[in-house]
Short mmCIF file of C-alpha atoms in Angstrom, two decimals:
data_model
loop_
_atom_site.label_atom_id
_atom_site.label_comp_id
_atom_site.label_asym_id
_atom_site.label_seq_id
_atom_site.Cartn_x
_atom_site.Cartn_y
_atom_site.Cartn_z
CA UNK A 1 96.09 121.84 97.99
CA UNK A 2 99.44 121.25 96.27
CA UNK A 3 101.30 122.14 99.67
CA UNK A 4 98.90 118.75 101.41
CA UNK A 5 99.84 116.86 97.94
CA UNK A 6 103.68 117.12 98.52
CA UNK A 7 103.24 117.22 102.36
CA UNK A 8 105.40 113.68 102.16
CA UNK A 9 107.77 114.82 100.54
CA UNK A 10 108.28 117.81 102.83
CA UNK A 11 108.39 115.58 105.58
CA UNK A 12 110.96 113.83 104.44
CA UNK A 13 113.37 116.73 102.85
CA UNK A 14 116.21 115.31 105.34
CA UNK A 15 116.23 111.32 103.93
CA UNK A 16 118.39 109.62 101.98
CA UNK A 17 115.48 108.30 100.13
CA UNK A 18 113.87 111.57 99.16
CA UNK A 19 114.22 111.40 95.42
CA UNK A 20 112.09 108.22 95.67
CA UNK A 21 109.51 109.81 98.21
CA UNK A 22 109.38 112.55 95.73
CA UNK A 23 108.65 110.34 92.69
CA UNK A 24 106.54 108.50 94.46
CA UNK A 25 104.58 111.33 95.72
CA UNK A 26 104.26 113.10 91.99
CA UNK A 27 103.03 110.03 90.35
CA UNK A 28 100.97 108.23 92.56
CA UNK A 29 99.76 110.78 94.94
CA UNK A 30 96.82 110.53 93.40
CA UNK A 31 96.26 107.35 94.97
CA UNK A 32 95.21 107.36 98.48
CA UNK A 33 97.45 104.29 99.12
CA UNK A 34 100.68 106.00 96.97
CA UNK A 35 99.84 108.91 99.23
CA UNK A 36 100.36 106.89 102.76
CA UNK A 37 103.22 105.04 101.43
CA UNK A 38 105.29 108.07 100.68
CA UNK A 39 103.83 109.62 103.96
CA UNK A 40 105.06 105.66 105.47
CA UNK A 41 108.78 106.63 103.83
CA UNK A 42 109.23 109.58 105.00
CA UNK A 43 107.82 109.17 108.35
CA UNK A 44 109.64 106.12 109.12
CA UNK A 45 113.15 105.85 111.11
CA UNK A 46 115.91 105.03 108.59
CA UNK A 47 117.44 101.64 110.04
CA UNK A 48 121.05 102.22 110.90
CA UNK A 49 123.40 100.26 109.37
CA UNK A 50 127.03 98.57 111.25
CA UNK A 51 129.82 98.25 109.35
CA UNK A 52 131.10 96.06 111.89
CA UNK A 53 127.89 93.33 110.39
CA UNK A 54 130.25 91.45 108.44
CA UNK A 55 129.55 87.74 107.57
CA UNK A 56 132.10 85.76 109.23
CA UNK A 57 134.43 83.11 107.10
CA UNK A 58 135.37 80.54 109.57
CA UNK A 59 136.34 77.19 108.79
CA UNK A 60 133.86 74.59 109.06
CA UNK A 61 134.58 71.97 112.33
CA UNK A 62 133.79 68.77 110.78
CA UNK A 63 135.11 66.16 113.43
CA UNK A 64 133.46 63.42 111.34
CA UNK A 65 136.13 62.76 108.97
CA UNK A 66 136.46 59.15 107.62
CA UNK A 67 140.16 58.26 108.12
#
């Protein structure tokens, strides 16, 4: 029964998140819906993140200046 309890956080032994599937799953596994959301988390593809997503800082092009 414990093995199902912590079945999340077995799942999800490989994520970068799996200190927070593992607290979620110990505290409110009890909890059918704290249960499926840590199941969700460590089910779910990790996003991948560009470092090349930078904000760009161009000038504004205000062609309405007063002269």
């Amino acid at each position: 029964m414990i093995l199902v309890n912590f079945l999340p956080t077995i799942l999800g032994r490989k994520k970068n998140n799996v200190f927070v599937i593992f607290i979620l799953n110990l505290f409110l596994s009890w909890t059918i819906i704290g249960w499926l959301y840590a199941l969700y988390l460590s089910l779910r593809k990790t996003p991948i993140i560009s470092a090349s997503v930078a904000p760009s800082f161009e000038q504004p092009k205000n062609n309405l200046l007063i002269k």
